[in-house]
Short mmCIF file of C-alpha atoms in Angstrom, two decimals:
data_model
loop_
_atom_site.label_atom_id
_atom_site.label_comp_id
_atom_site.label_asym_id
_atom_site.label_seq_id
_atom_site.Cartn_x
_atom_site.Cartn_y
_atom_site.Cartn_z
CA UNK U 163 82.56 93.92 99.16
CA UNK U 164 84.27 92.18 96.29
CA UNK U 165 86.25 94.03 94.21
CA UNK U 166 86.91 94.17 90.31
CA UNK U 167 90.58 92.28 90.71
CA UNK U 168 90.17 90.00 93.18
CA UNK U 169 92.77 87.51 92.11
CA UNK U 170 96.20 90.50 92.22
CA UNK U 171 98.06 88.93 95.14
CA UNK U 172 100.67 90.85 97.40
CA UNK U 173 102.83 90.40 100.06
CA UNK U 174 103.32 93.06 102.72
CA UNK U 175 106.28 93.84 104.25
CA UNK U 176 106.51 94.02 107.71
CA UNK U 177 108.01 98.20 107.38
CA UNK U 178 104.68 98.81 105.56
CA UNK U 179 102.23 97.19 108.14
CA UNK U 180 104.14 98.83 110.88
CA UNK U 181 103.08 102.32 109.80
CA UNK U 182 99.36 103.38 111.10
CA UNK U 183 98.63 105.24 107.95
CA UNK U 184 100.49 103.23 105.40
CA UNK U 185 98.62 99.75 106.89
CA UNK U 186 95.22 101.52 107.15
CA UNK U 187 95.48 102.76 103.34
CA UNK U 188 96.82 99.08 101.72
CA UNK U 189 94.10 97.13 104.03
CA UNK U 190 91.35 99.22 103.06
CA UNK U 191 92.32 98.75 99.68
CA UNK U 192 92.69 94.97 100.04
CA UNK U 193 89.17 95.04 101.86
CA UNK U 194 87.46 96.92 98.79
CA UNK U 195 88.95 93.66 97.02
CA UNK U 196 91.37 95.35 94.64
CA UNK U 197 94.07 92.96 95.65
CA UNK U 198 94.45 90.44 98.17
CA UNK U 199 96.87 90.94 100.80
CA UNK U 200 99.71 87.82 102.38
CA UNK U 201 102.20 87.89 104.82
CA UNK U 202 103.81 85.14 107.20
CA UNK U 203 103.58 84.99 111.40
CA UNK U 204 107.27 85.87 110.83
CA UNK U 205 106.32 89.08 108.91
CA UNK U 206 103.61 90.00 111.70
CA UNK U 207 106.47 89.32 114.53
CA UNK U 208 108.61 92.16 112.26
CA UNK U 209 105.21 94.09 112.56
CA UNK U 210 104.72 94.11 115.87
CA UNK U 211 108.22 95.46 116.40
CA UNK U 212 107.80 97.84 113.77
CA UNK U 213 104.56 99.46 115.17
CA UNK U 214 106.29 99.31 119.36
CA UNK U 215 109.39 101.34 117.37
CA UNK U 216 107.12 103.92 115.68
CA UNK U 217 104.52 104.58 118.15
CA UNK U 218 107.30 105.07 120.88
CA UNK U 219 105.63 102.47 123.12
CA UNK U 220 102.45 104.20 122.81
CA UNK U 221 100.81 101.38 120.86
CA UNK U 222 99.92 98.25 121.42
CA UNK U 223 101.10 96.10 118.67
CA UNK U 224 99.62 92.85 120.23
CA UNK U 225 95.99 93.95 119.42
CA UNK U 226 96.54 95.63 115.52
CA UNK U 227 98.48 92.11 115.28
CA UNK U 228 94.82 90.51 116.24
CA UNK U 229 93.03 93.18 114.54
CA UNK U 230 94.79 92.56 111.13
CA UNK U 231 94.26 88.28 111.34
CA UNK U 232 90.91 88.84 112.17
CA UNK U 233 90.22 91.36 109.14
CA UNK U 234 92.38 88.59 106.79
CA UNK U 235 92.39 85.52 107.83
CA UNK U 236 92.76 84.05 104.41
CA UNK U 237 96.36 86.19 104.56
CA UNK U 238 98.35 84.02 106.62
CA UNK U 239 100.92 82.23 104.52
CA UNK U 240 103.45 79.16 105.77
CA UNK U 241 106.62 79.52 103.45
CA UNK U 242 109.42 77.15 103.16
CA UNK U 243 112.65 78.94 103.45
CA UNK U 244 114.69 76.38 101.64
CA UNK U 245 118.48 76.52 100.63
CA UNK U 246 117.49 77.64 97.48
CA UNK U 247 116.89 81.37 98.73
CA UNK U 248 120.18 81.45 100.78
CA UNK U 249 122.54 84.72 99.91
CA UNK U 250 120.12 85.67 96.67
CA UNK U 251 119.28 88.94 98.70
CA UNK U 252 121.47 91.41 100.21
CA UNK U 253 120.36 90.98 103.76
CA UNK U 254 119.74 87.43 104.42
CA UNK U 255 117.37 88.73 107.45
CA UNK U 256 115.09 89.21 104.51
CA UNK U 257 114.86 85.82 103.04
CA UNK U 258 111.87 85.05 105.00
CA UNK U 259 109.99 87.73 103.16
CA UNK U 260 110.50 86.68 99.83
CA UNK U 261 109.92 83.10 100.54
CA UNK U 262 106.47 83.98 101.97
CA UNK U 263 105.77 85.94 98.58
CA UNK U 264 106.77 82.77 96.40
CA UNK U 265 104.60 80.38 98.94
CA UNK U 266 101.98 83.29 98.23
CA UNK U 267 102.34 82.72 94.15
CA UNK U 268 102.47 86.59 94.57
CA UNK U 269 102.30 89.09 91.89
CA UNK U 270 103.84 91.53 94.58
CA UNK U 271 106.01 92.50 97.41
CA UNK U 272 105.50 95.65 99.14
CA UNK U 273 108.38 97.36 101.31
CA UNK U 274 109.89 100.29 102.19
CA UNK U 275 113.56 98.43 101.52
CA UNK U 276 113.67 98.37 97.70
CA UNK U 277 117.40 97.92 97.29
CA UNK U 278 117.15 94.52 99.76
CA UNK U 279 114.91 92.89 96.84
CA UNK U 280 116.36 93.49 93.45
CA UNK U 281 114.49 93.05 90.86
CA UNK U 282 116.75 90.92 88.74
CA UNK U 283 115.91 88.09 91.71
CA UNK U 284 112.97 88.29 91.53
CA UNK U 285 111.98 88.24 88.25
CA UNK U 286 112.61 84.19 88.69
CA UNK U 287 109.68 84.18 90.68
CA UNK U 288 107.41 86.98 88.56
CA UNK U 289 107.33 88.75 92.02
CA UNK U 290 107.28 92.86 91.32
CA UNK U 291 109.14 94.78 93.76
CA UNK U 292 107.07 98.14 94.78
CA UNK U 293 107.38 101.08 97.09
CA UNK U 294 103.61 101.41 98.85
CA UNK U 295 102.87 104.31 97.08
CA UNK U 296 103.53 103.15 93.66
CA UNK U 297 101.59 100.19 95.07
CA UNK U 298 98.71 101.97 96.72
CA UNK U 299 98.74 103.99 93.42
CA UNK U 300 98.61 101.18 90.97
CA UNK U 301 95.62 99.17 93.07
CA UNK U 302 93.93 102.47 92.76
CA UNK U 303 94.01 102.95 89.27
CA UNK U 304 92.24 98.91 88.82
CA UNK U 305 88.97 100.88 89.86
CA UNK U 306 88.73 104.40 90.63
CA UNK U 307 85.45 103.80 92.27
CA UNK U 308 86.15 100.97 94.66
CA UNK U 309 89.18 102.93 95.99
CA UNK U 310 87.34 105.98 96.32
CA UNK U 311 84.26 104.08 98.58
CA UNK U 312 87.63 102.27 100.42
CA UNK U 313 89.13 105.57 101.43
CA UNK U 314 86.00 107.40 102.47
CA UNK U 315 85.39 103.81 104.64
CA UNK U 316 88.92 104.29 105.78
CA UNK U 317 88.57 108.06 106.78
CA UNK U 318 85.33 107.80 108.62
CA UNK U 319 87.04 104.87 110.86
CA UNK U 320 89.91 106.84 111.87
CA UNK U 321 88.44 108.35 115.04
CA UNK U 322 91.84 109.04 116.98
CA UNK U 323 92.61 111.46 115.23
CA UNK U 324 89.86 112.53 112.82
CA UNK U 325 91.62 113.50 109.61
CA UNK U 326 89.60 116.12 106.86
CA UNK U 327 90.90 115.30 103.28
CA UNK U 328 93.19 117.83 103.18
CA UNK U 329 94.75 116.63 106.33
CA UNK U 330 95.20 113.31 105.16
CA UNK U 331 96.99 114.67 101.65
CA UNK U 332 99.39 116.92 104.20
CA UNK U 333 100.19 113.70 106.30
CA UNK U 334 100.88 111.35 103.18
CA UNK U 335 102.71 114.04 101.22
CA UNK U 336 105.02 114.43 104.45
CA UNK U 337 105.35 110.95 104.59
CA UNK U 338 106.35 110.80 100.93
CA UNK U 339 103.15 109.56 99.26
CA UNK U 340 103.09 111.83 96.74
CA UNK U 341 100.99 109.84 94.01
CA UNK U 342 98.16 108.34 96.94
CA UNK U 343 97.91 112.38 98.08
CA UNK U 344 97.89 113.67 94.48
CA UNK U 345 94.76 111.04 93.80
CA UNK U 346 92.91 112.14 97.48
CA UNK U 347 93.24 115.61 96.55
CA UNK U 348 91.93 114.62 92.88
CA UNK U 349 88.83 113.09 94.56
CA UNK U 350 88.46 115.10 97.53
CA UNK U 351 84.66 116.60 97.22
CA UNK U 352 84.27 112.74 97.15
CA UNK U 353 86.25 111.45 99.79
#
């Protein structure tokens, strides 16, 4: 399925993919076409990590690495981490991230970490920095219906466990995601 703004790039942080919910939300969103996701092998590595540290061990990070190259394969960026992006960010650990989102000509970059990408660095680029839900939010608003079908796709996949609507808006709204619940809980008779 193609969606009505196929050409709104992103990067994805590595915190974001890491979380079962958060990934399975943006991805089904990219996959409706309403933006197109990037990220680097470097980013994935993070991912991996992050999804071991969040599932306790229980998960196996190896295979929703696999899962998520098959599903994008067009994703995979190769950035050059030149001098030029040495000690612009607070952590340096996260130069990699924002050199993937230039290599990426992103519009984008998704994290959790806000305060490691100010904005005033990277407005040279014309990379927006964005929490996932004011993300998630904003690439639902570019078509209502596309991210309705995405989300009812999304639901009916998610087999282990099996979530009703109103579960889903309890687990996003404890997880913070107050704007993605509020617009599940809008649409719910059609979700």
């Amino acid at each position: 399925m193609s969606g009505p703004m196929n050409r709104y790039a992103a990067i994805i942080d590595a915190c974001v993919l890491g979380g079962g919910l958060k990934r399975n939300i943006i991805l089904s969103l990219a996959e409706a076409g309403l933006f197109r996701p990037y990220w680097s092998a470097r980013i994935l590595d993070e991912t991996e990590k992050a999804i071991l540290a969040i599932s306790k061990g229980t998960a196996d990070p190896g295979r929703q690495r696999r899962a998520i190259e098959r599903a994008f394969p067009e994703a995979m960026v190769f950035p050059n981490s030149g001098p030029d992006l040495i000690g612009l960010l607070p952590d340096p650990g996260d130069e990699h991230v924002l050199a993937a989102a230039i290599a990426a000509r992103c519009d984008t970059l998704v994290t959790d970490n806000l305060k490691d990408f100010p904005q005033e660095i990277l407005d040279r680029w014309g990379i927006e920095v964005m929490s996932p839900d004011d993300f998630i939010s904003n690439a639902m608003d570019l078509d209502h219906a596309f991210a309705i079908g995405a989300l009812r796709d999304m639901r009916a996949r998610l087999k282990d466990p099996k979530y009703t609507v109103s579960a889903l808006v309890l687990k996003l709204e404890g997880q913070g995601f107050l704007q993605t619940a509020d617009f599940l809980r809008e649409y719910e008779n059609l979700i």
